[in-house]
Amino acid sequence: MEHKTSSRRSFLTLAGLAPLAVWGLSACGTSGPGGDKGAAGSASMWSLTGPPGETIRKNSIDTFNKANADTQVKLTLFQNDAFKTKIKTAIGAGEAPTMIYGWGGGGLKTYAQAEQVLDLTSWLEENPKVKDKLFPSAFGAATIDGKIYALPNETVAPIILFFNKTLFDKAGAQPPKTWDDLMALTKTFNDLGIAPISLAGQSRWTSMMWLELMFDRVGGPEVFNDVFAGKENAWSNPAALEALTKIQELVSANGFIKGFNSITADSNADQALLYTGKAAMMLHGAWTYGGMKADGGDFVPGGNLGWVDFPTVAGGKGDAKNGVGNPGQYMSISSKATAEEVDTAKKYFAEGLLSPAEVSAWIESGAVPIVVGIEDQLAATADKDFLTYVYNSAKDAPNFQQSWDQALTPTAAEALLNNIDQLFTKSITPEKFASNMNATIGK
Amino acid sequence: MSASVTITERGSGTQRKGRRSGGGKVDGAGAQADSQKSHSTATGALNWLVVPALVLFLVFAIVPLVGVLVLSFTDWDGIGAINFNGVENWLRSFSDPSMYKALGLTFLIMVLTWVIQTPISLLLGTFTAGSQKYRALLAVLYFLPLLLSSAAIAIAYKTLLDPNFGLAAGLHMPILAQDWLGQPQLALGVVIFVVSWQFIPFHTLIYQGGVRQIPKSLYEAASIDGAGRVKQFFYITVPQLKYTIITSSTLMVVGAVTYFDMIFVLTGGGPGNATRNLALDMYLTGFKANQMGQASVTAVILVVLGLGIALWLQRLGGKDKNGSQLEGM
């Protein structure tokens, strides 16, 4: 009796514990409300919550639905991080919405290679009006093996070196034009007890922005293009090693604020450091402008926010006008969608995405939509200096590199972020970084 | 496979809840065994009552488990076709130093959280088992962390520990302005502290229940023999709590194998890989790096680890563990 009950109890204990041990694994299962199938001719779309995109997308779809009674678009909104996991799972399970929101690049490539999204090349050729109003540079991240798998939309967001004008005046300093200027400013500000550069290092992609621009300024666009093309040992390019070494020199010189590894970008603490005068400079996406304007009190309206092109490096090959960042956002059509759903999606692509009303709404929100010929509209806003700068730097860039974590495949991107984290904490050398990353080429 | 979704959402939503229900089952099984003893004629009927639980166990535990085992021999990226690639993932995992680091870290967190939580919970549980009103009030305060979700706790601590805008700035105490989550050792310490802070209330509750089960007569007898409170604690309370300690430790240790949500929000595995334990490594490999096959290997290792430790702890209890602790009283 003792023995019998004893084994039963062990068994039941395990029955109780096993699900705990496997709860994480079963996440591999299918999930998601993919079956948003409405009436014939209606299509579904997943997009992101949060201002200003949420409101703009909702209004755009409401307008479209009112004008097209028989072809409705049903919108479901998710938070950014939740969406990224959910959309992958849904696509893997063949339950994707008709219109798939994304960031192009490596993620789109995995969808395209698994034949989960439609090739839009011929449709765009037949509809030049749709294609020609958009920035040509935005199509790069939507193109895989010469075919376009997504329609660029929304806004362009280059990475910009922001600075606090008040602190520069206090230090009697000028914004940096070269890397040597930047290193000198590091000393200047540290001597004044002000952190030279704000960085939310815990988020990892924030540190990545420094590498992207350094690779470009030292070695030009070819360095990363080689990586992207899968060239063997591309990360060991001497220019890449020089850029990595320079970054570690900046870390050693206390260029980045003390404790930057504890700071995350999702709480906007890095922006707060800049507008509260705790740090003098910050390299960040153009999208932070709106946040600093909203949260920084008099900082932006009072004209205390400055911005410059990323410094050049002596002997470097990269053009100071080269940009990196997000060339736009992307919308694909699921290959699992029915013919009616595809028609509705294409109709929305042509009429809804970046319609004149949507363009005005984006500009009003302090962002630059990827539409050509909007100079006058930008010049009429309160933020005309900044918006015009963003517009021109995106339009005139000889090369606009999509953010690495989106350009690379998810496998390589995760390895990259992990190695960047270790590079910035100086737990690996530039050589080790290069060899770790070389191992991910082609994956 | 859709059945497995329910468990995922429940599990990932509130890990703590999952662990607590596990505790319920342990006790429930004990109760069942006891009732069987006194009503042995009802055994046949009770066997049938096990069927729903068995079906649930098969659908929610065994089926996904087999699925994961199969996936560990594939190169599935979560989206495209599933191709078998033999033992390639397994070989890669076992030749990868970062896997061993994550494994070591998992054990380290397990041991440290156990060492910190057990004595504190035991003392607090013993203390709050008394009936005075102030103890009831204190007990309520102690249990507050139990009401919060791991994600909320992690976000709160992350904000408090911010070197520029956190507690240090608020209280004007520069000593608190450390790089808490930016230094490998400190970050690990913070993780262990926060995990302990979160789960000590739960284990205190278990110990409180255990202490209240100990017959008063034992203490009365000890008092007559001249034993003081300290002696009573070590010679009566602790030995009488043997099985409570095993139950609580099982939950702590098996829970520690799968700590995920709190670490994910608090440090994301950083700085470097300083807090990237196996569960987090599994998630990042599977869902961020799109390597479901590789992540499945880690998942299988986690299952084996969790079950092995749970079984081992059960054995620690000895053969008599299902007998009443009060038998012969």
PDB file of C-alpha atoms in Angstrom, chain A residues 61-153:
ATOM      1  CA  ILE A  61      -9.060  52.406 -43.045  1.00  0.00           C
ATOM      2  CA  ASP A  62     -12.315  54.046 -41.923  1.00  0.00           C
ATOM      3  CA  THR A  63     -12.147  56.377 -44.890  1.00  0.00           C
ATOM      4  CA  PHE A  64     -11.416  53.483 -47.227  1.00  0.00           C
ATOM      5  CA  ASN A  65     -14.240  51.362 -45.811  1.00  0.00           C
ATOM      6  CA  LYS A  66     -16.730  54.211 -46.143  1.00  0.00           C
ATOM      7  CA  ALA A  67     -15.817  54.710 -49.781  1.00  0.00           C
ATOM      8  CA  ASN A  68     -15.853  50.974 -50.568  1.00  0.00           C
ATOM      9  CA  ALA A  69     -18.948  49.385 -49.078  1.00  0.00           C
ATOM     10  CA  ASP A  70     -18.334  45.957 -50.603  1.00  0.00           C
ATOM     11  CA  THR A  71     -14.607  45.709 -49.951  1.00  0.00           C
ATOM     12  CA  GLN A  72     -14.009  46.185 -46.267  1.00  0.00           C
ATOM     13  CA  VAL A  73     -10.688  46.085 -44.468  1.00  0.00           C
ATOM     14  CA  LYS A  74     -10.757  44.711 -40.947  1.00  0.00           C
ATOM     15  CA  LEU A  75      -7.980  46.055 -38.742  1.00  0.00           C
ATOM     16  CA  THR A  76      -6.484  44.318 -35.717  1.00  0.00           C
ATOM     17  CA  LEU A  77      -3.886  46.154 -33.646  1.00  0.00           C
ATOM     18  CA  PHE A  78      -1.074  44.681 -31.569  1.00  0.00           C
ATOM     19  CA  GLN A  79       1.719  46.081 -29.451  1.00  0.00           C
ATOM     20  CA  ASN A  80       5.028  46.192 -31.251  1.00  0.00           C
ATOM     21  CA  ASP A  81       6.871  43.366 -29.493  1.00  0.00           C
ATOM     22  CA  ALA A  82       3.821  41.133 -29.202  1.00  0.00           C
ATOM     23  CA  PHE A  83       3.145  41.659 -32.885  1.00  0.00           C
ATOM     24  CA  LYS A  84       6.636  40.603 -33.932  1.00  0.00           C
ATOM     25  CA  THR A  85       6.255  37.201 -32.282  1.00  0.00           C
ATOM     26  CA  LYS A  86       2.617  36.786 -33.203  1.00  0.00           C
ATOM     27  CA  ILE A  87       2.968  37.501 -36.892  1.00  0.00           C
ATOM     28  CA  LYS A  88       5.770  34.944 -37.241  1.00  0.00           C
ATOM     29  CA  THR A  89       3.701  32.294 -35.507  1.00  0.00           C
ATOM     30  CA  ALA A  90       0.624  33.138 -37.569  1.00  0.00           C
ATOM     31  CA  ILE A  91       2.517  33.009 -40.852  1.00  0.00           C
ATOM     32  CA  GLY A  92       4.179  29.748 -39.822  1.00  0.00           C
ATOM     33  CA  ALA A  93       0.742  28.298 -39.136  1.00  0.00           C
ATOM     34  CA  GLY A  94      -0.705  29.565 -42.432  1.00  0.00           C
ATOM     35  CA  GLU A  95      -3.060  31.896 -40.560  1.00  0.00           C
ATOM     36  CA  ALA A  96      -1.652  35.230 -41.581  1.00  0.00           C
ATOM     37  CA  PRO A  97      -3.877  38.269 -42.163  1.00  0.00           C
ATOM     38  CA  THR A  98      -4.323  39.417 -45.766  1.00  0.00           C
ATOM     39  CA  MET A  99      -2.032  42.397 -45.256  1.00  0.00           C
ATOM     40  CA  ILE A 100       1.136  41.800 -43.283  1.00  0.00           C
ATOM     41  CA  TYR A 101       2.802  44.804 -41.676  1.00  0.00           C
ATOM     42  CA  GLY A 102       6.560  44.585 -41.415  1.00  0.00           C
ATOM     43  CA  TRP A 103       9.968  46.181 -41.657  1.00  0.00           C
ATOM     44  CA  GLY A 104      11.242  44.606 -44.864  1.00  0.00           C
ATOM     45  CA  GLY A 105      14.781  43.272 -45.033  1.00  0.00           C
ATOM     46  CA  GLY A 106      15.731  39.924 -43.519  1.00  0.00           C
ATOM     47  CA  GLY A 107      12.324  39.229 -41.982  1.00  0.00           C
ATOM     48  CA  LEU A 108      10.594  39.763 -45.325  1.00  0.00           C
ATOM     49  CA  LYS A 109      13.224  37.583 -46.969  1.00  0.00           C
ATOM     50  CA  THR A 110      12.319  34.608 -44.765  1.00  0.00           C
ATOM     51  CA  TYR A 111       8.641  35.098 -45.646  1.00  0.00           C
ATOM     52  CA  ALA A 112       9.436  35.377 -49.351  1.00  0.00           C
ATOM     53  CA  GLN A 113      11.655  32.305 -49.354  1.00  0.00           C
ATOM     54  CA  ALA A 114       8.931  30.316 -47.611  1.00  0.00           C
ATOM     55  CA  GLU A 115       6.530  31.614 -50.315  1.00  0.00           C
ATOM     56  CA  GLN A 116       4.255  33.175 -47.741  1.00  0.00           C
ATOM     57  CA  VAL A 117       3.970  36.609 -49.373  1.00  0.00           C
ATOM     58  CA  LEU A 118       2.986  37.649 -52.905  1.00  0.00           C
ATOM     59  CA  ASP A 119       5.362  39.048 -55.502  1.00  0.00           C
ATOM     60  CA  LEU A 120       4.102  42.593 -56.214  1.00  0.00           C
ATOM     61  CA  THR A 121       6.573  43.459 -58.998  1.00  0.00           C
ATOM     62  CA  SER A 122       4.205  43.166 -61.959  1.00  0.00           C
ATOM     63  CA  TRP A 123       1.340  44.857 -60.122  1.00  0.00           C
ATOM     64  CA  LEU A 124       3.606  47.847 -59.399  1.00  0.00           C
ATOM     65  CA  GLU A 125       4.664  47.980 -63.044  1.00  0.00           C
ATOM     66  CA  GLU A 126       1.012  48.125 -64.060  1.00  0.00           C
ATOM     67  CA  ASN A 127       0.350  50.839 -61.471  1.00  0.00           C
ATOM     68  CA  PRO A 128       3.235  53.303 -61.873  1.00  0.00           C
ATOM     69  CA  LYS A 129       1.250  55.960 -59.965  1.00  0.00           C
ATOM     70  CA  VAL A 130       1.543  53.917 -56.784  1.00  0.00           C
ATOM     71  CA  LYS A 131       5.244  53.335 -57.200  1.00  0.00           C
ATOM     72  CA  ASP A 132       6.418  56.696 -58.494  1.00  0.00           C
ATOM     73  CA  LYS A 133       5.108  58.784 -55.614  1.00  0.00           C
ATOM     74  CA  LEU A 134       7.318  56.928 -53.129  1.00  0.00           C
ATOM     75  CA  PHE A 135      11.026  57.390 -52.319  1.00  0.00           C
ATOM     76  CA  PRO A 136      12.948  55.034 -54.645  1.00  0.00           C
ATOM     77  CA  SER A 137      15.345  54.289 -51.750  1.00  0.00           C
ATOM     78  CA  ALA A 138      12.476  52.777 -49.774  1.00  0.00           C
ATOM     79  CA  PHE A 139      12.120  49.901 -52.224  1.00  0.00           C
ATOM     80  CA  GLY A 140      15.543  48.408 -51.472  1.00  0.00           C
ATOM     81  CA  ALA A 141      14.440  46.686 -48.280  1.00  0.00           C
ATOM     82  CA  ALA A 142      11.317  45.361 -50.033  1.00  0.00           C
ATOM     83  CA  THR A 143      13.245  43.773 -52.898  1.00  0.00           C
ATOM     84  CA  ILE A 144      14.498  40.212 -52.725  1.00  0.00           C
ATOM     85  CA  ASP A 145      16.292  38.656 -55.697  1.00  0.00           C
ATOM     86  CA  GLY A 146      15.031  41.465 -57.911  1.00  0.00           C
ATOM     87  CA  LYS A 147      11.384  41.020 -56.964  1.00  0.00           C
ATOM     88  CA  ILE A 148       9.349  43.420 -54.808  1.00  0.00           C
ATOM     89  CA  TYR A 149       7.451  41.631 -52.045  1.00  0.00           C
ATOM     90  CA  ALA A 150       6.116  44.593 -50.078  1.00  0.00           C
ATOM     91  CA  LEU A 151       4.827  48.092 -50.603  1.00  0.00           C
ATOM     92  CA  PRO A 152       6.813  50.666 -48.636  1.00  0.00           C
ATOM     93  CA  ASN A 153       4.626  53.011 -46.606  1.00  0.00           C
TER      94      ASN A 153
END
